[in-house]
């Protein structure tokens, strides 16, 4: 392949060192753009300098302000769509959600960065509210999610990875 741009959807230091060293070859003809998706990466740990950063939040712009390279915040667009009551009702029916309760939906891979553990703690404080967790429990994060699965509150439902996340979003009250 002969790309113009290589986008690394993570900080390169978190990836295979041999591959990244080759990718950052000084005689490369392409530009490299990196994106940081969480707050755990320390900018002082940066070894490789991309040509640009595509940040997800203004937080990253501030955090990485002292690093070389062009940077810009490209926030994911937030749709401000209001779900009609009939669509909300249909979605709750499809998912067999209790109409008498409020429903909180958490979507994401089970990791410390997504912090489902805190969501479970909140569920314990609100036993009359149903909490739905939609997302993969990947083997490489088992040390995080496995202990959490041992003490689930009764008002929590774990759905696993799904392809119909939009239905959960339509059904959700929060």
CSV table of N, CA, C and O in Angstrom, one decimal, residues 61-124:
chain,number,residue,atom,x,y,z
A,61,UNK,N,-6.8,18.5,24.2
A,61,UNK,CA,-6.1,19.7,23.6
A,61,UNK,C,-5.3,20.4,24.7
A,61,UNK,O,-4.1,20.7,24.5
A,62,UNK,N,-5.8,20.5,25.9
A,62,UNK,CA,-5.1,21.1,27.0
A,62,UNK,C,-4.0,20.2,27.5
A,62,UNK,O,-2.9,20.6,27.8
A,63,UNK,N,-4.3,18.9,27.7
A,63,UNK,CA,-3.3,17.9,28.2
A,63,UNK,C,-2.1,17.8,27.3
A,63,UNK,O,-1.0,17.7,27.8
A,64,UNK,N,-2.3,17.8,26.0
A,64,UNK,CA,-1.2,17.6,25.1
A,64,UNK,C,-0.7,18.9,24.5
A,64,UNK,O,0.1,18.9,23.5
A,65,UNK,N,-1.0,20.1,25.1
A,65,UNK,CA,-0.6,21.4,24.6
A,65,UNK,C,0.9,21.6,24.4
A,65,UNK,O,1.3,22.3,23.4
A,66,UNK,N,1.7,20.9,25.1
A,66,UNK,CA,3.2,21.1,25.0
A,66,UNK,C,3.9,20.2,24.1
A,66,UNK,O,5.1,20.2,24.0
A,67,UNK,N,3.1,19.3,23.4
A,67,UNK,CA,3.7,18.4,22.4
A,67,UNK,C,3.8,19.0,21.0
A,67,UNK,O,2.9,19.8,20.7
A,68,UNK,N,4.8,18.6,20.3
A,68,UNK,CA,4.9,19.1,18.9
A,68,UNK,C,3.9,18.4,18.0
A,68,UNK,O,3.4,17.3,18.3
A,69,UNK,N,3.6,19.1,16.9
A,69,UNK,CA,2.6,18.5,16.0
A,69,UNK,C,1.3,19.3,16.0
A,69,UNK,O,0.9,19.9,17.0
A,70,UNK,N,0.7,19.4,14.8
A,70,UNK,CA,-0.6,20.1,14.6
A,70,UNK,C,-1.6,19.3,15.5
A,70,UNK,O,-1.6,18.1,15.6
A,71,UNK,N,-2.5,20.1,16.1
A,71,UNK,CA,-3.6,19.4,16.8
A,71,UNK,C,-4.9,20.1,16.7
A,71,UNK,O,-4.9,21.3,16.5
A,72,UNK,N,-5.9,19.3,16.7
A,72,UNK,CA,-7.3,19.9,16.6
A,72,UNK,C,-8.2,19.0,17.3
A,72,UNK,O,-8.1,17.7,17.3
A,73,UNK,N,-9.3,19.6,17.9
A,73,UNK,CA,-10.3,18.8,18.5
A,73,UNK,C,-11.4,18.5,17.5
A,73,UNK,O,-11.9,19.4,16.8
A,74,UNK,N,-11.7,17.3,17.3
A,74,UNK,CA,-12.8,16.9,16.4
A,74,UNK,C,-13.8,16.1,17.2
A,74,UNK,O,-13.6,14.8,17.4
A,75,UNK,N,-14.7,16.8,17.8
A,75,UNK,CA,-15.7,16.1,18.7
A,75,UNK,C,-16.7,15.3,17.9
A,75,UNK,O,-17.1,15.7,16.8
A,76,UNK,N,-17.0,14.1,18.4
A,76,UNK,CA,-18.0,13.3,17.8
A,76,UNK,C,-19.4,14.1,17.9
A,76,UNK,O,-19.7,14.6,18.9
A,77,UNK,N,-20.1,14.1,16.8
A,77,UNK,CA,-21.3,14.9,16.8
A,77,UNK,C,-22.4,14.3,17.7
A,77,UNK,O,-22.5,13.0,17.7
A,78,UNK,N,-23.0,15.1,18.5
A,78,UNK,CA,-24.1,14.6,19.3
A,78,UNK,C,-25.4,15.0,18.7
A,78,UNK,O,-25.7,16.1,18.4
A,79,UNK,N,-26.2,13.9,18.3
A,79,UNK,CA,-27.5,14.1,17.7
A,79,UNK,C,-28.4,14.6,18.8
A,79,UNK,O,-28.5,13.9,19.9
A,80,UNK,N,-29.1,15.6,18.6
A,80,UNK,CA,-30.1,16.1,19.6
A,80,UNK,C,-31.5,15.7,19.2
A,80,UNK,O,-32.4,16.5,19.1
A,81,UNK,N,-31.6,14.4,18.8
A,81,UNK,CA,-32.9,13.9,18.4
A,81,UNK,C,-33.7,13.5,19.6
A,81,UNK,O,-33.3,12.8,20.5
A,82,UNK,N,-35.0,13.9,19.6
A,82,UNK,CA,-35.9,13.6,20.7
A,82,UNK,C,-36.7,12.4,20.2
A,82,UNK,O,-37.3,12.4,19.1
A,83,UNK,N,-36.7,11.3,20.9
A,83,UNK,CA,-37.4,10.1,20.5
A,83,UNK,C,-38.8,10.3,20.9
A,83,UNK,O,-39.2,10.7,22.0
A,84,UNK,N,-39.7,9.9,19.9
A,84,UNK,CA,-41.1,10.1,20.2
A,84,UNK,C,-41.6,9.0,21.2
A,84,UNK,O,-40.9,8.0,21.4
A,85,UNK,N,-42.7,9.3,21.9
A,85,UNK,CA,-43.2,8.4,22.9
A,85,UNK,C,-43.5,7.1,22.3
A,85,UNK,O,-43.3,6.0,23.0
A,86,UNK,N,-44.0,7.1,21.1
A,86,UNK,CA,-44.4,5.8,20.5
A,86,UNK,C,-43.2,4.9,20.2
A,86,UNK,O,-43.2,3.7,20.4
A,87,UNK,N,-42.1,5.6,19.7
A,87,UNK,CA,-40.9,4.8,19.5
A,87,UNK,C,-40.2,4.3,20.8
A,87,UNK,O,-39.8,3.2,20.9
A,88,UNK,N,-40.3,5.2,21.8
A,88,UNK,CA,-39.8,4.8,23.1
A,88,UNK,C,-40.5,3.6,23.6
A,88,UNK,O,-40.0,2.6,24.1
A,89,UNK,N,-41.9,3.6,23.5
A,89,UNK,CA,-42.7,2.5,23.9
A,89,UNK,C,-42.4,1.2,23.2
A,89,UNK,O,-42.2,0.1,23.7
A,90,UNK,N,-42.3,1.3,21.8
A,90,UNK,CA,-42.0,0.2,21.0
A,90,UNK,C,-40.6,-0.4,21.4
A,90,UNK,O,-40.5,-1.7,21.4
A,91,UNK,N,-39.7,0.4,21.6
A,91,UNK,CA,-38.3,-0.1,22.0
A,91,UNK,C,-38.3,-0.8,23.3
A,91,UNK,O,-37.7,-1.8,23.5
A,92,UNK,N,-39.0,-0.2,24.3
A,92,UNK,CA,-39.1,-0.9,25.6
A,92,UNK,C,-39.9,-2.2,25.5
A,92,UNK,O,-39.5,-3.2,26.1
A,93,UNK,N,-40.9,-2.2,24.7
A,93,UNK,CA,-41.6,-3.5,24.5
A,93,UNK,C,-40.7,-4.5,23.9
A,93,UNK,O,-40.7,-5.7,24.3
A,94,UNK,N,-40.0,-4.1,22.8
A,94,UNK,CA,-39.1,-5.1,22.2
A,94,UNK,C,-38.0,-5.7,23.1
A,94,UNK,O,-37.7,-6.8,23.1
A,95,UNK,N,-37.5,-4.8,24.0
A,95,UNK,CA,-36.5,-5.2,25.0
A,95,UNK,C,-37.1,-5.8,26.3
A,95,UNK,O,-36.4,-6.1,27.2
A,96,UNK,N,-38.4,-5.8,26.4
A,96,UNK,CA,-39.2,-6.3,27.5
A,96,UNK,C,-38.8,-5.6,28.8
A,96,UNK,O,-38.6,-6.2,29.9
A,97,UNK,N,-38.7,-4.2,28.7
A,97,UNK,CA,-38.4,-3.4,29.8
A,97,UNK,C,-39.8,-3.0,30.5
A,97,UNK,O,-40.8,-2.8,29.9
A,98,UNK,N,-39.7,-3.0,31.8
A,98,UNK,CA,-40.8,-2.7,32.7
A,98,UNK,C,-41.2,-1.2,32.5
A,98,UNK,O,-40.4,-0.3,32.7
A,99,UNK,N,-42.5,-0.9,32.1
A,99,UNK,CA,-42.9,0.4,31.8
A,99,UNK,C,-43.1,1.2,33.1
A,99,UNK,O,-43.1,2.5,33.1
A,100,UNK,N,-43.1,0.6,34.2
A,100,UNK,CA,-43.3,1.3,35.5
A,100,UNK,C,-42.0,1.8,36.1
A,100,UNK,O,-42.0,2.4,37.1
A,101,UNK,N,-40.9,1.4,35.5
A,101,UNK,CA,-39.6,1.8,36.0
A,101,UNK,C,-38.8,2.7,35.0
A,101,UNK,O,-39.1,2.7,33.8
A,102,UNK,N,-37.9,3.4,35.6
A,102,UNK,CA,-36.9,4.2,34.8
A,102,UNK,C,-35.8,3.3,34.4
A,102,UNK,O,-35.4,2.3,35.1
A,103,UNK,N,-35.2,3.6,33.2
A,103,UNK,CA,-34.2,2.7,32.6
A,103,UNK,C,-32.9,3.5,32.3
A,103,UNK,O,-33.0,4.5,31.5
A,104,UNK,N,-31.8,3.1,32.8
A,104,UNK,CA,-30.5,3.7,32.5
A,104,UNK,C,-29.7,2.8,31.7
A,104,UNK,O,-29.6,1.6,32.0
A,105,UNK,N,-29.2,3.3,30.6
A,105,UNK,CA,-28.4,2.4,29.6
A,105,UNK,C,-27.0,2.9,29.6
A,105,UNK,O,-26.7,4.0,29.4
A,106,UNK,N,-26.0,1.9,29.8
A,106,UNK,CA,-24.6,2.2,29.7
A,106,UNK,C,-24.1,1.3,28.5
A,106,UNK,O,-24.4,0.1,28.4
A,107,UNK,N,-23.4,2.0,27.5
A,107,UNK,CA,-22.9,1.3,26.3
A,107,UNK,C,-21.4,1.4,26.3
A,107,UNK,O,-20.9,2.5,26.4
A,108,UNK,N,-20.8,0.2,26.1
A,108,UNK,CA,-19.3,0.3,25.9
A,108,UNK,C,-18.6,-1.0,26.4
A,108,UNK,O,-19.1,-1.8,27.2
A,109,UNK,N,-17.4,-1.2,25.8
A,109,UNK,CA,-16.5,-2.3,26.2
A,109,UNK,C,-16.3,-2.2,27.7
A,109,UNK,O,-16.0,-1.1,28.3
A,110,UNK,N,-16.3,-3.3,28.4
A,110,UNK,CA,-16.1,-3.3,29.9
A,110,UNK,C,-14.6,-3.1,30.2
A,110,UNK,O,-13.8,-4.0,30.1
A,111,UNK,N,-14.3,-1.8,30.5
A,111,UNK,CA,-12.9,-1.5,30.9
A,111,UNK,C,-12.9,-0.5,32.0
A,111,UNK,O,-14.0,0.2,32.2
A,112,UNK,N,-11.8,-0.3,32.6
A,112,UNK,CA,-11.7,0.8,33.7
A,112,UNK,C,-12.0,2.1,33.1
A,112,UNK,O,-12.6,3.0,33.7
A,113,UNK,N,-11.6,2.4,31.8
A,113,UNK,CA,-11.9,3.7,31.2
A,113,UNK,C,-13.3,4.0,31.0
A,113,UNK,O,-13.8,5.1,31.0
A,114,UNK,N,-14.2,2.9,30.9
A,114,UNK,CA,-15.6,3.1,30.7
A,114,UNK,C,-16.3,3.1,32.1
A,114,UNK,O,-17.4,3.5,32.2
A,115,UNK,N,-15.7,2.5,33.1
A,115,UNK,CA,-16.1,2.5,34.5
A,115,UNK,C,-17.5,2.0,34.7
A,115,UNK,O,-18.2,2.6,35.4
A,116,UNK,N,-17.7,0.8,34.3
A,116,UNK,CA,-19.0,0.2,34.6
A,116,UNK,C,-19.1,-0.1,36.1
A,116,UNK,O,-20.2,-0.2,36.6
A,117,UNK,N,-18.0,-0.2,36.8
A,117,UNK,CA,-18.0,-0.5,38.2
A,117,UNK,C,-18.7,0.7,38.9
A,117,UNK,O,-19.5,0.4,39.9
A,118,UNK,N,-18.5,1.9,38.5
A,118,UNK,CA,-19.1,3.0,39.1
A,118,UNK,C,-20.6,3.0,38.8
A,118,UNK,O,-21.5,3.3,39.7
A,119,UNK,N,-21.0,2.5,37.6
A,119,UNK,CA,-22.4,2.4,37.2
A,119,UNK,C,-23.1,1.4,38.1
A,119,UNK,O,-24.2,1.6,38.5
A,120,UNK,N,-22.4,0.3,38.4
A,120,UNK,CA,-23.0,-0.7,39.3
A,120,UNK,C,-23.1,-0.2,40.8
A,120,UNK,O,-24.1,-0.5,41.4
A,121,UNK,N,-22.2,0.6,41.2
A,121,UNK,CA,-22.3,1.3,42.5
A,121,UNK,C,-23.5,2.2,42.6
A,121,UNK,O,-24.3,2.3,43.5
A,122,UNK,N,-23.8,3.0,41.5
A,122,UNK,CA,-24.9,3.8,41.4
A,122,UNK,C,-26.2,3.0,41.4
A,122,UNK,O,-27.2,3.4,42.0
A,123,UNK,N,-26.2,1.9,40.7
A,123,UNK,CA,-27.4,1.0,40.7
A,123,UNK,C,-27.7,0.6,42.1
A,123,UNK,O,-28.9,0.5,42.4
A,124,UNK,N,-26.7,0.3,42.9
A,124,UNK,CA,-27.0,-0.2,44.3
A,124,UNK,C,-27.7,0.9,45.1
A,124,UNK,O,-28.5,0.7,46.0
